[in-house]
Every structure is written in C-alpha cells, then in structure tokens.
Amino acid sequence: MTREEALAEIKAAKNTESVSIALSFIAKTGTVADIGTLMPIASSNIANSTIKKLAVEAVCSIIKESMLTRFNELTAEMRQKLATILQTLDPKIVNELSKDLFSNDNERRLSALQMLGILRRHPKVKDLLVKLLHDKDPKIKATVVSLLGKTLGPNDQQIVMALLNDPDKRVKANTVEALESLGNPRMIPILYKHRKEPNNRTRGNVLKALFNLGYTEIEEDLFEMLNAKEPLQKASALWVISQVKYTKSAKVVDAAGACLLCPNKIVRKNAINALKTLSTLRSLGYVRYLGDVLGDAQ
C-alpha cells in the first residue's frame, strides 16, 4: 500500500477493516498535508469509535514526527497550529515528549524541547524543564533556560540563578534574560556583579536587564564597551542602547556616533540602528553626516 492508496481508502470509507489498515499505515507514512483528510474523522461525533481513535492517533503521530524531524522547516504559525491540534487531541502529549527529551538523539531532544516551549502553558512543562537544567549538553541547557524565562513566576529566580556561574557563555547569557523576564528588582544586586562579564552577549544582557529592572546608572559601563577594542563589545553596547533607548548621556550618544567610523560592518549597522532608535537631534545628526559619508545610512 502506498500513501496515496491509503488516503484514497480513507476517503472512500467503504468498510471498517480497510479504513483501519489505511489509517494505521498513514500514521507511519503521512505528512502534514494529510491532516486535512484525517481531521474530519478525528473530530467527528458520529464516526465509528475505532476509526475515530485511529484517526486521532494518526494525526498525533504525523504532527509529533513532523515537528520532531522538521521543526526548523515549519513556520512559527504552522508550529503553533500543529501544537494546538496536538494538545487538543492528545492531553498526554507532554508525557510522550518526555521520552524524546531523554533520548540519545540530540537533534530530536532539541526539537522536543522546542515543542515544549510552544506547549509551555501545560502544567507539567515547568517541572520537565527544571529537570533538564542540569543536562550535560550546553545547547540543551541554554535552550531550557531560555524557555524557563517564559514560564517562571516572579519568585522563581532561585531555580535558574545558579546558572549565572555556568561555564557555557550561552547558558549565562540566557540565564540573564530569564532573570530579567521575571521583572523582580531584587535581582539588581545579583546581576550588577556580572556587568563586567568578558562575553559581550552576557555583558550586554546584564546592562539591559539592570536598566529594565530599575537600575539605570549604566552610563560608564556602556561607555567602556563602546570604547573597547573588540568590535563585538561595541556591537553589544549599541544593541543595549537601541533596546532600552538610552538617551541619558550625551557622552554615550557621542561614543555611539563615533562607532559609525568603525571598520566593522556589524558595529556600523548596530550604530545606525541605535542612533535612529534614539531619534534625537544629536543622534540623527551623526547618522545624517557620518552615515552618509560611509554610505551606510540607508
């Protein structure tokens, strides 16, 4: 039996045995495009109970495998639609995903983790993520921290705070974002200690978090980054300026303007974006004159 033959058998619906065989086959070979054929049966109130059960299983199997093996190929909108269908038809999907989260296939694990992020409102997701905080794979751990930032409550900072000292720079940077997302000003003294981090992304995240949590005295730290020799330090400082719309210091705006003369394209791009975001006479003046000279203003 081919996939096309199975779909034809399902549409014809001549007898229960043939349709059952076809549904079992399509559950293993079907694609997202076949869900439209299966959903009327899976959601029917009058369909044969056995057929309906097999249709539900087929839809869930197709969605789960498609998202686990082709997650990055699906649009964000498609992922959300598929996840909604999956959660509606299979309330136990999070339990099923937990098996993939602890498999030996790292790519499958990461896709399962990303699926959990879409299903984050499920009551069991938070506990599963917490279990993975001590995973040996830094990529998994960094993704977990990022997702936890969207599920933790304002008093859950202890769950991720220890990861500020993690040796992996991605984990540290994502931990800062997670702590910022909690919106708890009590995190300011803890984050303040990390404002000199050597990694540019972590350092930028710390300054942004401090500012958004209420500590706005980040002028000297921004100025230091804008004048650093490493282009990525400059680029991250400019990113912070654009994110928090930092207009408190003319000195910082001037340093950002000077970054338009940097030979690094990323720095110049971030400088133009930051200065345009500030949208002051001073910042736009730099873009107008230095941006035009360098041909980067558009």
Short mmCIF file of C-alpha atoms in Angstrom, two decimals:
data_model
loop_
_atom_site.label_atom_id
_atom_site.label_comp_id
_atom_site.label_asym_id
_atom_site.label_seq_id
_atom_site.Cartn_x
_atom_site.Cartn_y
_atom_site.Cartn_z
CA MET A 1 0.00 0.00 0.00
CA THR A 2 1.25 3.46 -0.90
CA ARG A 3 0.45 6.68 0.91
CA GLU A 4 -1.83 7.76 -1.95
CA GLU A 5 -3.71 4.44 -1.84
CA ALA A 6 -4.14 4.72 1.92
CA LEU A 7 -5.58 8.24 1.63
CA ALA A 8 -7.94 7.08 -1.13
CA GLU A 9 -9.14 4.21 1.09
CA ILE A 10 -9.76 6.59 3.97
CA LYS A 11 -11.74 8.99 1.78
CA ALA A 12 -13.79 6.17 0.27
CA ALA A 13 -14.65 4.76 3.73
CA LYS A 14 -16.12 1.56 2.26
CA ASN A 15 -15.51 -0.76 5.21
CA THR A 16 -14.08 -0.50 8.70
CA GLU A 17 -11.28 -3.02 8.23
CA SER A 18 -9.85 -1.36 5.10
CA VAL A 19 -10.03 2.11 6.62
CA SER A 20 -8.40 0.86 9.82
CA ILE A 21 -5.50 -0.61 7.87
CA ALA A 22 -5.16 2.60 5.85
CA LEU A 23 -5.18 4.80 8.96
CA SER A 24 -2.53 2.67 10.66
CA PHE A 25 -0.40 2.95 7.50
CA ILE A 26 -0.85 6.71 7.13
CA ALA A 27 0.07 7.21 10.79
CA LYS A 28 3.57 6.00 9.90
CA THR A 29 3.96 7.50 6.43
CA GLY A 30 1.70 10.55 6.37
CA THR A 31 2.70 14.20 6.12
CA VAL A 32 1.29 17.45 7.47
CA ALA A 33 -0.61 17.81 4.18
CA ASP A 34 -2.69 14.73 5.09
CA ILE A 35 -4.05 16.21 8.31
CA GLY A 36 -6.88 17.91 6.40
CA THR A 37 -8.14 14.49 5.31
CA LEU A 38 -7.89 12.99 8.80
CA MET A 39 -9.23 15.80 10.99
CA PRO A 40 -12.94 15.49 10.00
CA ILE A 41 -12.80 11.87 11.16
CA ALA A 42 -10.74 12.62 14.28
CA SER A 43 -13.16 15.35 15.37
CA SER A 44 -16.38 13.62 14.30
CA ASN A 45 -19.13 12.85 16.81
CA ILE A 46 -20.72 10.20 14.61
CA ALA A 47 -17.73 8.28 13.28
CA ASN A 48 -17.12 4.67 14.27
CA SER A 49 -15.28 4.78 17.61
CA THR A 50 -12.45 2.53 16.40
CA ILE A 51 -11.97 4.57 13.21
CA LYS A 52 -12.07 7.83 15.15
CA LYS A 53 -9.46 6.56 17.61
CA LEU A 54 -7.16 5.50 14.78
CA ALA A 55 -7.65 8.86 13.04
CA VAL A 56 -6.73 10.71 16.23
CA GLU A 57 -3.63 8.54 16.66
CA ALA A 58 -2.64 9.13 13.03
CA VAL A 59 -2.97 12.92 13.31
CA CYS A 60 -0.98 12.98 16.54
CA SER A 61 1.72 10.72 15.12
CA ILE A 62 2.11 12.82 11.97
CA ILE A 63 2.28 16.10 13.90
CA LYS A 64 4.70 14.80 16.51
CA GLU A 65 7.10 13.29 13.96
CA SER A 66 6.89 16.30 11.66
CA MET A 67 7.74 18.68 14.47
CA LEU A 68 10.50 16.48 15.84
CA THR A 69 12.20 15.92 12.50
CA ARG A 70 11.38 19.14 10.59
CA PHE A 71 10.90 21.72 13.34
CA ASN A 72 13.10 24.39 11.74
CA GLU A 73 11.43 23.93 8.35
CA LEU A 74 7.99 24.81 9.72
CA THR A 75 6.89 28.43 10.11
CA ALA A 76 6.17 29.71 13.61
CA GLU A 77 2.49 29.98 12.70
CA MET A 78 2.39 26.38 11.45
CA ARG A 79 4.15 25.12 14.58
CA GLN A 80 1.60 26.85 16.78
CA LYS A 81 -1.35 25.46 14.81
CA LEU A 82 0.03 21.93 14.87
CA ALA A 83 0.83 22.16 18.58
CA THR A 84 -2.71 23.37 19.34
CA ILE A 85 -4.21 20.44 17.42
CA LEU A 86 -1.85 18.02 19.12
CA GLN A 87 -2.61 19.26 22.62
CA THR A 88 -6.36 19.19 21.92
CA LEU A 89 -6.34 15.62 20.61
CA ASP A 90 -3.73 14.19 22.98
CA PRO A 91 -3.73 15.58 26.55
CA LYS A 92 -0.84 13.22 27.32
CA ILE A 93 1.46 14.69 24.67
CA VAL A 94 3.84 16.19 27.25
CA ASN A 95 4.36 12.73 28.73
CA GLU A 96 5.13 11.42 25.24
CA LEU A 97 7.59 14.22 24.59
CA SER A 98 9.42 13.45 27.83
CA LYS A 99 10.60 10.19 26.25
CA ASP A 100 12.23 12.14 23.43
CA LEU A 101 13.72 14.69 25.83
CA PHE A 102 15.86 11.98 27.38
CA SER A 103 16.75 10.07 24.22
CA ASN A 104 20.26 9.68 22.79
CA ASP A 105 19.48 11.72 19.67
CA ASN A 106 20.50 15.29 20.47
CA GLU A 107 18.72 16.83 17.48
CA ARG A 108 15.50 15.05 18.40
CA ARG A 109 15.93 16.13 22.01
CA LEU A 110 16.31 19.76 20.96
CA SER A 111 13.22 19.61 18.76
CA ALA A 112 11.23 18.03 21.61
CA LEU A 113 12.43 20.82 23.86
CA GLN A 114 11.35 23.45 21.35
CA MET A 115 7.94 21.77 21.17
CA LEU A 116 7.68 22.07 24.94
CA GLY A 117 8.28 25.78 24.52
CA ILE A 118 5.16 26.00 22.36
CA LEU A 119 3.21 23.92 24.89
CA ARG A 120 4.58 25.89 27.85
CA ARG A 121 1.15 26.56 29.36
CA HIS A 122 0.76 22.85 30.10
CA PRO A 123 1.09 22.34 33.90
CA LYS A 124 3.79 19.66 33.55
CA VAL A 125 6.14 21.64 31.29
CA LYS A 126 7.80 23.68 34.02
CA ASP A 127 8.75 20.59 36.04
CA LEU A 128 10.21 18.90 32.96
CA LEU A 129 12.29 21.96 32.13
CA VAL A 130 13.64 22.19 35.67
CA LYS A 131 14.81 18.56 35.44
CA LEU A 132 16.80 19.45 32.33
CA LEU A 133 18.62 22.38 33.94
CA HIS A 134 21.50 20.10 34.85
CA ASP A 135 21.78 18.44 31.45
CA LYS A 136 25.32 17.77 30.23
CA ASP A 137 24.65 19.25 26.78
CA PRO A 138 25.20 23.06 26.96
CA LYS A 139 22.92 23.63 23.96
CA ILE A 140 20.06 21.82 25.67
CA LYS A 141 20.71 23.66 28.93
CA ALA A 142 20.83 27.05 27.20
CA THR A 143 17.53 26.36 25.45
CA VAL A 144 15.95 25.19 28.73
CA VAL A 145 16.95 28.41 30.48
CA SER A 146 15.55 30.49 27.65
CA LEU A 147 12.22 28.63 27.80
CA LEU A 148 12.06 28.80 31.58
CA GLY A 149 12.19 32.57 31.36
CA LYS A 150 8.73 32.36 29.76
CA THR A 151 7.26 30.00 32.37
CA LEU A 152 8.70 31.06 35.74
CA GLY A 153 6.83 33.21 38.21
CA PRO A 154 8.22 36.40 39.82
CA ASN A 155 9.55 34.49 42.84
CA ASP A 156 11.14 31.57 40.97
CA GLN A 157 14.56 33.14 40.47
CA GLN A 158 16.30 30.55 42.67
CA ILE A 159 15.58 27.89 40.05
CA VAL A 160 17.94 29.42 37.49
CA MET A 161 20.11 31.85 39.46
CA ALA A 162 22.97 29.36 39.99
CA LEU A 163 23.44 29.19 36.22
CA LEU A 164 24.86 32.70 36.23
CA ASN A 165 28.12 30.93 37.03
CA ASP A 166 27.78 28.27 34.34
CA PRO A 167 30.95 27.85 32.24
CA ASP A 168 28.99 27.99 28.97
CA LYS A 169 28.51 31.54 27.70
CA ARG A 170 25.18 30.75 26.01
CA VAL A 171 23.77 29.41 29.27
CA LYS A 172 24.92 32.51 31.18
CA ALA A 173 23.51 34.91 28.60
CA ASN A 174 20.15 33.12 28.51
CA THR A 175 20.06 32.99 32.32
CA VAL A 176 20.37 36.78 32.47
CA GLU A 177 17.44 37.07 30.04
CA ALA A 178 15.39 34.65 32.12
CA LEU A 179 16.04 36.62 35.31
CA GLU A 180 15.15 39.88 33.59
CA SER A 181 11.87 38.39 32.36
CA LEU A 182 10.81 37.78 35.96
CA GLY A 183 10.67 41.54 36.48
CA ASN A 184 11.93 41.28 40.06
CA PRO A 185 14.03 44.33 41.14
CA ARG A 186 15.63 42.15 43.83
CA MET A 187 17.75 40.69 41.03
CA ILE A 188 19.57 44.01 40.55
CA PRO A 189 22.37 43.43 43.14
CA ILE A 190 22.99 39.93 41.80
CA LEU A 191 23.10 40.98 38.15
CA TYR A 192 25.19 44.05 38.98
CA LYS A 193 28.09 41.77 39.93
CA HIS A 194 28.12 40.40 36.37
CA ARG A 195 28.21 43.70 34.48
CA LYS A 196 31.92 43.20 33.61
CA GLU A 197 31.48 39.76 32.04
CA PRO A 198 34.09 39.08 29.33
CA ASN A 199 31.48 37.69 26.94
CA ASN A 200 29.86 40.55 25.03
CA ARG A 201 26.38 39.00 24.80
CA THR A 202 26.19 38.23 28.51
CA ARG A 203 27.52 41.67 29.39
CA GLY A 204 25.02 43.37 27.11
CA ASN A 205 22.16 41.31 28.53
CA VAL A 206 23.20 42.27 32.06
CA LEU A 207 23.16 46.00 31.30
CA LYS A 208 19.81 45.72 29.55
CA ALA A 209 18.37 43.72 32.46
CA LEU A 210 19.67 46.19 35.05
CA PHE A 211 18.15 49.11 33.18
CA ASN A 212 14.77 47.44 32.67
CA LEU A 213 14.62 46.30 36.30
CA GLY A 214 15.11 49.87 37.51
CA TYR A 215 18.88 50.42 37.78
CA THR A 216 19.53 53.00 35.06
CA GLU A 217 23.05 54.11 36.00
CA ILE A 218 24.74 52.16 33.21
CA GLU A 219 26.48 55.10 31.53
CA GLU A 220 30.06 54.19 32.42
CA ASP A 221 29.59 50.52 31.55
CA LEU A 222 28.14 51.41 28.14
CA PHE A 223 30.91 53.93 27.54
CA GLU A 224 33.55 51.33 28.40
CA MET A 225 32.04 48.83 25.96
CA LEU A 226 31.68 51.42 23.20
CA ASN A 227 35.37 52.22 23.50
CA ALA A 228 36.55 48.62 23.76
CA LYS A 229 38.98 47.26 21.17
CA GLU A 230 36.79 44.22 20.44
CA PRO A 231 34.12 45.02 17.81
CA LEU A 232 31.63 42.62 19.44
CA GLN A 233 31.77 44.62 22.69
CA LYS A 234 30.91 47.77 20.74
CA ALA A 235 28.15 45.96 18.83
CA SER A 236 26.54 44.65 22.03
CA ALA A 237 26.66 48.07 23.71
CA LEU A 238 24.95 49.60 20.70
CA TRP A 239 22.34 46.85 20.85
CA VAL A 240 21.66 47.71 24.50
CA ILE A 241 21.26 51.39 23.62
CA SER A 242 18.67 50.54 20.98
CA GLN A 243 16.82 48.13 23.28
CA VAL A 244 16.47 50.50 26.26
CA LYS A 245 16.51 53.74 24.20
CA TYR A 246 19.32 55.14 26.33
CA THR A 247 19.30 58.94 25.96
CA LYS A 248 20.50 59.89 29.47
CA SER A 249 24.08 60.67 28.47
CA ALA A 250 25.41 62.82 25.64
CA LYS A 251 28.77 61.14 26.20
CA VAL A 252 27.30 57.74 25.38
CA VAL A 253 25.48 59.10 22.31
CA ASP A 254 28.73 60.66 21.08
CA ALA A 255 30.57 57.37 21.59
CA ALA A 256 27.82 55.59 19.67
CA GLY A 257 28.18 58.15 16.89
CA ALA A 258 31.92 57.52 16.77
CA CYS A 259 31.16 53.84 16.14
CA LEU A 260 29.96 54.85 12.67
CA LEU A 261 33.66 55.21 11.81
CA CYS A 262 34.44 51.64 12.90
CA PRO A 263 35.58 49.43 10.00
CA ASN A 264 33.46 46.54 11.32
CA LYS A 265 30.15 46.28 9.40
CA ILE A 266 28.21 44.82 12.33
CA VAL A 267 29.28 47.71 14.56
CA ARG A 268 28.29 50.29 11.94
CA LYS A 269 24.93 48.60 11.35
CA ASN A 270 24.19 48.48 15.10
CA ALA A 271 25.34 52.10 15.48
CA ILE A 272 22.93 53.31 12.79
CA ASN A 273 20.09 51.30 14.32
CA ALA A 274 20.81 52.61 17.84
CA LEU A 275 21.12 56.23 16.77
CA LYS A 276 17.96 56.07 14.68
CA THR A 277 16.10 54.40 17.54
CA LEU A 278 17.08 57.22 19.91
CA SER A 279 15.72 59.66 17.30
CA THR A 280 17.16 62.79 18.94
CA LEU A 281 18.66 65.73 17.06
CA ARG A 282 22.10 64.70 18.31
CA SER A 283 21.79 61.02 17.36
CA LEU A 284 20.18 61.67 13.98
CA GLY A 285 22.87 64.25 13.24
CA TYR A 286 25.52 61.53 13.47
CA VAL A 287 23.54 59.28 11.14
CA ARG A 288 22.95 62.08 8.67
CA TYR A 289 26.55 63.22 8.38
CA LEU A 290 28.72 60.21 9.20
CA GLY A 291 26.22 57.69 7.84
CA ASP A 292 26.05 59.45 4.51
CA VAL A 293 29.83 59.74 4.30
CA LEU A 294 30.16 55.98 4.75
CA GLY A 295 27.21 55.12 2.54
CA ASP A 296 25.52 53.14 5.38
CA ALA A 297 22.62 55.44 6.24
CA GLN A 298 20.01 53.64 4.13
#
